[in-house]
Amino acid sequence: MVKVAIVDDHAIVRAGLKQFLSEMVDLRVVGEASSGREAIDLVRTTEMDVIIMDLSMPGQSGIDALAMIRAKAPDVGILILSGYPEEQYAVNLIRQGASGYLNKECEPMEIVNAIRTIALGRRYISPSVAELIAQQLNRKEGSAAHDLLSEREFQVFLKLAKGETAGDIASALSLSVKTVSTYRTRLMEKMGLTSNSDLTYYALKNKLID
């Protein structure tokens, strides 16, 4: 029996997923959460094999929670199920430790197939994500600027692009304001940008934020 947890800030999405997965004899939903922070708490208290997690949630997002879940529960598979298309986040998040990435427009059975694959300790790479990875391998130059960022730099970049202050980011990521400023300087250099408004424009242009 594969034990599954569902993390999404929309109750109707959680309910729909839970109902659908309950029809599978080999899957059992053992917990739910509505934010990244709740997901981290759930991993601490509940035994699970795979966690299905949205990216865009209030407070601590799925991106923020990914590294902490991976650190606290290295054996738990993490399937990102997001409204964002694969080309915007998939390769970056798989590189950061996600076990798989699916868009919410996918067929329901693909979610089941992904869960079963990840529960075996493997990554689930859909054909569309495999194509993106192949494109990145073939394109040594001209990669998107945000693909150059480390995991922490990417987190800080997204928060700055959304207009969050250094103090807000420091609190959310359990860092000092000085450390956030260091990450900001580093990511600005890597991306060739000079201001927070540049970051916001870049993120909107590349559809990394709404």
Coordinates of N, CA and C in Angstrom, one line a residue, residues 33-192:
A33 N -2.7 18.9 3.7 CA -2.2 20.2 4.2 C -2.5 21.3 3.2
S34 N -2.6 22.5 3.6 CA -3.0 23.6 2.7 C -1.9 24.6 2.5
S35 N -0.7 24.4 3.0 CA 0.5 25.3 2.8 C 1.8 24.6 2.9
G36 N 2.9 25.2 2.5 CA 4.2 24.6 2.7 C 4.5 24.4 4.1
R37 N 4.2 25.3 5.0 CA 4.5 25.1 6.4 C 3.7 23.9 7.0
E38 N 2.4 23.8 6.6 CA 1.7 22.6 7.1 C 2.2 21.3 6.5
A39 N 2.8 21.4 5.3 CA 3.3 20.2 4.7 C 4.6 19.7 5.5
I40 N 5.4 20.7 5.9 CA 6.6 20.3 6.7 C 6.2 19.7 8.0
D41 N 5.1 20.2 8.6 CA 4.6 19.6 9.9 C 4.1 18.2 9.7
L42 N 3.4 18.1 8.5 CA 2.8 16.8 8.2 C 3.8 15.7 8.0
V43 N 4.9 16.1 7.3 CA 6.0 15.1 7.1 C 6.6 14.7 8.4
R44 N 6.7 15.6 9.4 CA 7.2 15.3 10.7 C 6.4 14.3 11.5
T45 N 5.1 14.4 11.3 CA 4.1 13.6 12.2 C 3.5 12.4 11.5
T46 N 3.6 12.3 10.2 CA 2.8 11.3 9.5 C 3.8 10.4 8.6
E47 N 3.6 9.1 8.7 CA 4.4 8.3 7.8 C 3.8 8.2 6.4
M48 N 4.6 8.5 5.4 CA 4.1 8.6 4.0 C 5.2 8.2 3.0
D49 N 4.7 7.8 1.8 CA 5.7 7.4 0.8 C 5.8 8.5 -0.3
V50 N 4.7 9.2 -0.6 CA 4.7 10.2 -1.6 C 3.9 11.4 -1.2
I51 N 4.4 12.6 -1.4 CA 3.6 13.8 -1.1 C 3.4 14.5 -2.4
I52 N 2.1 14.8 -2.7 CA 1.7 15.6 -3.9 C 1.5 17.0 -3.5
M53 N 2.3 17.9 -4.1 CA 2.3 19.3 -3.6 C 2.2 20.3 -4.7
D54 N 1.3 21.3 -4.4 CA 1.2 22.4 -5.3 C 2.3 23.4 -5.1
L55 N 2.6 24.3 -6.0 CA 3.6 25.3 -5.8 C 3.1 26.6 -5.2
S56 N 2.0 27.1 -5.8 CA 1.6 28.5 -5.4 C 0.6 28.3 -4.2
M57 N 1.0 28.6 -3.0 CA 0.2 28.6 -1.8 C 0.5 29.8 -0.9
P58 N -0.4 30.2 -0.2 CA -0.2 31.4 0.7 C 0.9 31.1 1.8
G59 N 1.6 32.1 2.2 CA 2.6 31.9 3.2 C 3.8 31.2 2.6
Q60 N 4.1 30.0 3.1 CA 5.2 29.2 2.6 C 4.8 28.4 1.4
S61 N 5.4 28.7 0.2 CA 5.0 28.0 -1.0 C 5.6 26.6 -1.1
G62 N 5.2 25.9 -2.1 CA 5.8 24.6 -2.3 C 7.3 24.6 -2.6
I63 N 7.7 25.7 -3.3 CA 9.1 25.9 -3.6 C 9.9 26.0 -2.3
D64 N 9.3 26.8 -1.4 CA 10.0 27.0 -0.1 C 10.1 25.7 0.7
A65 N 9.0 25.0 0.6 CA 8.9 23.7 1.5 C 9.7 22.6 0.9
L66 N 10.0 22.6 -0.4 CA 10.7 21.5 -1.1 C 12.0 21.1 -0.4
A67 N 12.9 22.1 -0.2 CA 14.2 21.8 0.4 C 14.1 21.2 1.8
M68 N 13.1 21.8 2.6 CA 13.0 21.4 4.0 C 12.4 20.0 4.1
I69 N 11.5 19.7 3.2 CA 10.9 18.3 3.2 C 12.0 17.3 2.8
R70 N 12.8 17.7 1.8 CA 13.8 16.8 1.3 C 14.9 16.6 2.4
A71 N 15.1 17.6 3.2 CA 16.1 17.5 4.3 C 15.6 16.6 5.4
K72 N 14.3 16.8 5.8 CA 13.7 16.2 7.0 C 13.3 14.7 6.6
A73 N 12.9 14.5 5.4 CA 12.4 13.2 5.0 C 13.0 12.8 3.6
P74 N 14.2 12.5 3.6 CA 14.9 12.2 2.3 C 14.3 11.1 1.5
D75 N 13.6 10.2 2.2 CA 13.1 9.0 1.5 C 11.6 9.2 0.9
V76 N 11.0 10.3 1.3 CA 9.7 10.6 0.8 C 9.7 11.2 -0.6
G77 N 8.9 10.6 -1.5 CA 8.9 11.1 -2.9 C 8.1 12.4 -2.9
I78 N 8.5 13.4 -3.7 CA 7.8 14.6 -3.8 C 7.3 14.9 -5.3
L79 N 6.0 14.8 -5.5 CA 5.4 15.0 -6.8 C 4.8 16.4 -6.8
I80 N 5.4 17.3 -7.7 CA 4.8 18.6 -7.8 C 3.7 18.6 -8.8
L81 N 2.5 19.0 -8.3 CA 1.3 19.1 -9.2 C 0.9 20.6 -9.2
S82 N 1.2 21.2 -10.3 CA 1.1 22.7 -10.4 C 0.3 23.2 -11.6
G83 N -0.3 24.4 -11.4 CA -1.0 25.0 -12.5 C 0.0 25.6 -13.5
Y84 N 1.3 25.8 -13.1 CA 2.3 26.3 -14.0 C 2.7 25.3 -15.0
P85 N 2.9 25.7 -16.3 CA 3.3 24.7 -17.3 C 4.7 24.2 -17.0
E86 N 5.0 23.0 -17.5 CA 6.3 22.4 -17.2 C 7.5 23.2 -17.5
E87 N 7.5 23.9 -18.7 CA 8.6 24.7 -19.1 C 9.1 25.8 -18.1
Q88 N 8.2 26.2 -17.2 CA 8.5 27.3 -16.3 C 9.3 26.8 -15.1
Y89 N 9.0 25.6 -14.6 CA 9.5 25.2 -13.3 C 10.1 23.8 -13.3
A90 N 9.6 22.9 -14.1 CA 9.9 21.5 -14.0 C 11.3 21.1 -13.8
V91 N 12.2 21.5 -14.8 CA 13.6 21.1 -14.8 C 14.3 21.6 -13.5
N92 N 14.0 22.9 -13.2 CA 14.7 23.5 -12.1 C 14.3 22.8 -10.8
L93 N 13.0 22.5 -10.6 CA 12.6 21.8 -9.3 C 13.0 20.4 -9.2
I94 N 13.1 19.7 -10.4 CA 13.6 18.3 -10.3 C 15.1 18.3 -10.0
R95 N 15.8 19.3 -10.5 CA 17.2 19.5 -10.1 C 17.4 19.8 -8.6
Q96 N 16.4 20.4 -8.0 CA 16.4 20.8 -6.6 C 15.9 19.7 -5.7
G97 N 15.4 18.6 -6.3 CA 15.0 17.4 -5.4 C 13.6 16.9 -5.6
A98 N 12.8 17.6 -6.4 CA 11.5 17.0 -6.7 C 11.6 15.7 -7.4
S99 N 10.7 14.8 -7.1 CA 10.7 13.4 -7.7 C 10.0 13.4 -9.1
G100 N 9.2 14.4 -9.3 CA 8.4 14.5 -10.5 C 7.6 15.8 -10.6
Y101 N 7.2 16.2 -11.8 CA 6.4 17.4 -12.0 C 5.3 17.2 -13.0
L102 N 4.1 17.5 -12.6 CA 3.0 17.4 -13.5 C 2.2 18.7 -13.5
N103 N 1.7 19.1 -14.7 CA 0.7 20.2 -14.8 C -0.7 19.7 -14.4
K104 N -1.5 20.6 -13.8 CA -2.8 20.2 -13.3 C -3.8 19.9 -14.5
E105 N -3.3 20.2 -15.7 CA -4.1 19.8 -16.9 C -3.9 18.4 -17.3
C106 N -3.0 17.7 -16.7 CA -2.7 16.3 -17.1 C -3.9 15.4 -16.9
E107 N -3.8 14.2 -17.5 CA -4.9 13.2 -17.3 C -4.7 12.6 -15.8
P108 N -5.9 12.4 -15.2 CA -5.8 11.9 -13.8 C -5.0 10.6 -13.6
M109 N -5.0 9.7 -14.6 CA -4.3 8.5 -14.4 C -2.8 8.7 -14.5
E110 N -2.4 9.8 -15.1 CA -0.9 10.1 -15.1 C -0.4 10.4 -13.7
I111 N -1.3 11.0 -12.9 CA -0.9 11.3 -11.5 C -0.7 9.9 -10.8
V112 N -1.6 9.0 -11.0 CA -1.5 7.7 -10.4 C -0.2 7.0 -10.8
N113 N 0.1 7.0 -12.1 CA 1.3 6.4 -12.6 C 2.5 7.1 -12.0
A114 N 2.5 8.4 -11.9 CA 3.6 9.1 -11.3 C 3.8 8.7 -9.8
I115 N 2.7 8.6 -9.1 CA 2.8 8.2 -7.7 C 3.4 6.8 -7.5
R116 N 3.0 5.9 -8.4 CA 3.5 4.5 -8.3 C 4.9 4.4 -8.7
T117 N 5.3 5.2 -9.7 CA 6.8 5.2 -10.1 C 7.6 5.8 -9.0
I118 N 7.2 6.9 -8.4 CA 8.0 7.6 -7.3 C 8.0 6.7 -6.1
A119 N 7.0 6.0 -5.8 CA 6.9 5.1 -4.6 C 8.0 4.0 -4.7
L120 N 8.4 3.7 -5.9 CA 9.5 2.7 -6.1 C 10.9 3.3 -6.0
G121 N 10.9 4.6 -5.6 CA 12.2 5.2 -5.4 C 12.8 5.8 -6.7
R122 N 11.9 5.9 -7.8 CA 12.4 6.5 -9.0 C 11.8 7.8 -9.2
R123 N 12.4 8.6 -10.2 CA 11.8 9.9 -10.6 C 10.8 9.6 -11.7
Y124 N 9.8 10.4 -11.7 CA 8.8 10.3 -12.8 C 9.0 11.5 -13.7
I125 N 9.5 11.1 -14.9 CA 9.8 12.1 -15.9 C 8.8 12.0 -17.1
S126 N 7.9 12.9 -17.2 CA 6.9 12.8 -18.3 C 7.5 13.1 -19.6
P127 N 6.9 12.7 -20.7 CA 7.5 13.0 -22.0 C 7.8 14.5 -22.2
S128 N 6.9 15.3 -21.8 CA 7.2 16.8 -22.0 C 8.4 17.3 -21.2
V129 N 8.5 16.8 -19.9 CA 9.7 17.2 -19.1 C 11.0 16.5 -19.7
A130 N 10.9 15.3 -20.2 CA 12.1 14.7 -20.8 C 12.5 15.5 -22.0
E131 N 11.6 16.0 -22.7 CA 12.0 16.9 -23.9 C 12.6 18.2 -23.4
L132 N 12.2 18.8 -22.3 CA 12.8 20.0 -21.8 C 14.2 19.7 -21.3
I133 N 14.4 18.6 -20.6 CA 15.7 18.2 -20.2 C 16.7 18.0 -21.4
A134 N 16.2 17.3 -22.4 CA 17.0 17.1 -23.6 C 17.4 18.4 -24.2
Q135 N 16.4 19.4 -24.3 CA 16.7 20.7 -24.8 C 17.8 21.4 -24.1
Q136 N 17.7 21.3 -22.7 CA 18.7 22.0 -21.9 C 20.1 21.4 -22.1
L137 N 20.2 20.0 -22.2 CA 21.4 19.4 -22.5 C 22.0 19.8 -23.8
N138 N 21.2 20.0 -24.8 CA 21.6 20.3 -26.1 C 22.0 21.8 -26.3
R139 N 21.5 22.6 -25.3 CA 21.6 24.1 -25.4 C 22.5 24.5 -24.3
K140 N 23.8 24.4 -24.5 CA 24.8 24.7 -23.4 C 24.8 26.2 -23.2
E141 N 24.6 27.0 -24.3 CA 24.6 28.4 -24.2 C 23.1 28.9 -24.5
G142 N 22.8 30.0 -24.0 CA 21.5 30.6 -24.2 C 20.4 30.0 -23.3
S143 N 20.8 29.3 -22.2 CA 19.9 28.9 -21.2 C 19.2 30.1 -20.5
A144 N 18.0 29.8 -20.0 CA 17.3 30.9 -19.3 C 18.2 31.3 -18.1
A145 N 18.2 32.7 -17.8 CA 19.0 33.2 -16.7 C 18.7 32.6 -15.4
H146 N 17.4 32.3 -15.1 CA 17.1 31.8 -13.8 C 17.5 30.3 -13.6
D147 N 17.8 29.6 -14.7 CA 18.4 28.3 -14.6 C 19.8 28.2 -14.0
L148 N 20.4 29.4 -14.0 CA 21.8 29.5 -13.4 C 21.8 29.6 -11.9
L149 N 20.6 29.8 -11.3 CA 20.5 30.1 -9.9 C 20.5 28.8 -9.0
S150 N 21.1 28.9 -7.8 CA 21.1 27.8 -6.9 C 19.6 27.8 -6.3
E151 N 19.4 26.7 -5.6 CA 18.1 26.5 -5.0 C 17.7 27.7 -4.1
R152 N 18.5 28.2 -3.2 CA 18.2 29.3 -2.3 C 18.1 30.6 -3.1
E153 N 19.0 30.8 -4.1 CA 18.9 32.0 -4.9 C 17.6 32.1 -5.7
F154 N 17.1 30.9 -6.2 CA 15.9 30.9 -6.9 C 14.7 31.2 -6.0
Q155 N 14.7 30.7 -4.7 CA 13.7 31.1 -3.7 C 13.7 32.6 -3.5
V156 N 14.8 33.1 -3.2 CA 14.9 34.6 -2.9 C 14.5 35.4 -4.2
F157 N 14.9 35.0 -5.3 CA 14.5 35.7 -6.6 C 13.0 35.8 -6.7
L158 N 12.3 34.7 -6.5 CA 10.9 34.7 -6.7 C 10.2 35.6 -5.7
K159 N 10.7 35.6 -4.5 CA 10.1 36.4 -3.4 C 10.4 37.9 -3.7
L160 N 11.6 38.2 -4.1 CA 11.9 39.6 -4.5 C 11.0 40.1 -5.7
A161 N 10.8 39.2 -6.6 CA 10.0 39.5 -7.8 C 8.6 39.8 -7.5
K162 N 8.1 39.1 -6.4 CA 6.7 39.4 -5.9 C 6.6 40.6 -5.0
G163 N 7.7 41.3 -4.8 CA 7.7 42.5 -4.0 C 7.9 42.3 -2.5
E164 N 8.3 41.2 -2.1 CA 8.5 41.0 -0.7 C 9.8 41.7 -0.2
T165 N 9.9 42.1 1.0 CA 11.0 42.8 1.5 C 12.1 41.8 2.0
A166 N 13.3 42.3 2.2 CA 14.4 41.5 2.7 C 14.0 40.9 4.0
G167 N 13.3 41.7 4.9 CA 12.9 41.3 6.2 C 11.9 40.2 6.1
D168 N 10.9 40.3 5.2 CA 9.9 39.3 5.0 C 10.5 38.0 4.5
I169 N 11.4 38.1 3.6 CA 12.1 36.9 3.1 C 12.9 36.2 4.1
A170 N 13.7 37.0 4.9 CA 14.5 36.5 6.0 C 13.6 35.7 7.0
S171 N 12.5 36.2 7.3 CA 11.6 35.5 8.3 C 11.0 34.3 7.7
A172 N 10.6 34.3 6.4 CA 10.0 33.1 5.8 C 11.0 32.0 5.6
L173 N 12.2 32.3 5.3 CA 13.2 31.3 5.0 C 14.2 31.0 6.1
S174 N 13.9 31.6 7.3 CA 14.7 31.4 8.5 C 16.2 31.8 8.2
L175 N 16.4 33.0 7.6 CA 17.7 33.5 7.3 C 17.8 34.9 7.9
S176 N 19.1 35.4 7.9 CA 19.3 36.8 8.4 C 19.1 37.7 7.2
V177 N 18.7 39.0 7.5 CA 18.5 39.9 6.4 C 19.8 40.1 5.6
K178 N 21.0 40.0 6.3 CA 22.3 40.2 5.7 C 22.5 39.0 4.6
T179 N 22.1 37.8 5.0 CA 22.2 36.7 4.1 C 21.3 36.8 2.9
V180 N 20.1 37.3 3.1 CA 19.2 37.6 2.0 C 19.8 38.6 1.0
S181 N 20.4 39.6 1.6 CA 21.0 40.7 0.8 C 22.2 40.1 -0.1
T182 N 22.9 39.1 0.6 CA 24.0 38.5 -0.2 C 23.5 37.7 -1.3
Y183 N 22.4 36.9 -1.1 CA 21.7 36.1 -2.1 C 21.2 37.1 -3.2
R184 N 20.7 38.2 -2.8 CA 20.1 39.1 -3.8 C 21.3 39.6 -4.7
T185 N 22.4 40.0 -4.1 CA 23.5 40.5 -4.9 C 24.0 39.4 -5.9
R186 N 24.1 38.2 -5.4 CA 24.6 37.1 -6.2 C 23.7 36.8 -7.3
L187 N 22.4 36.7 -7.1 CA 21.5 36.3 -8.2 C 21.4 37.5 -9.2
M188 N 21.5 38.7 -8.7 CA 21.5 39.9 -9.7 C 22.7 39.8 -10.6
E189 N 23.8 39.4 -10.1 CA 25.0 39.3 -10.9 C 24.8 38.1 -12.0
K190 N 24.3 37.0 -11.5 CA 24.2 35.8 -12.4 C 23.2 36.1 -13.5
M191 N 22.1 36.9 -13.2 CA 21.1 37.1 -14.1 C 21.3 38.4 -15.0
G192 N 22.3 39.2 -14.6 CA 22.6 40.4 -15.3 C 21.6 41.5 -15.1

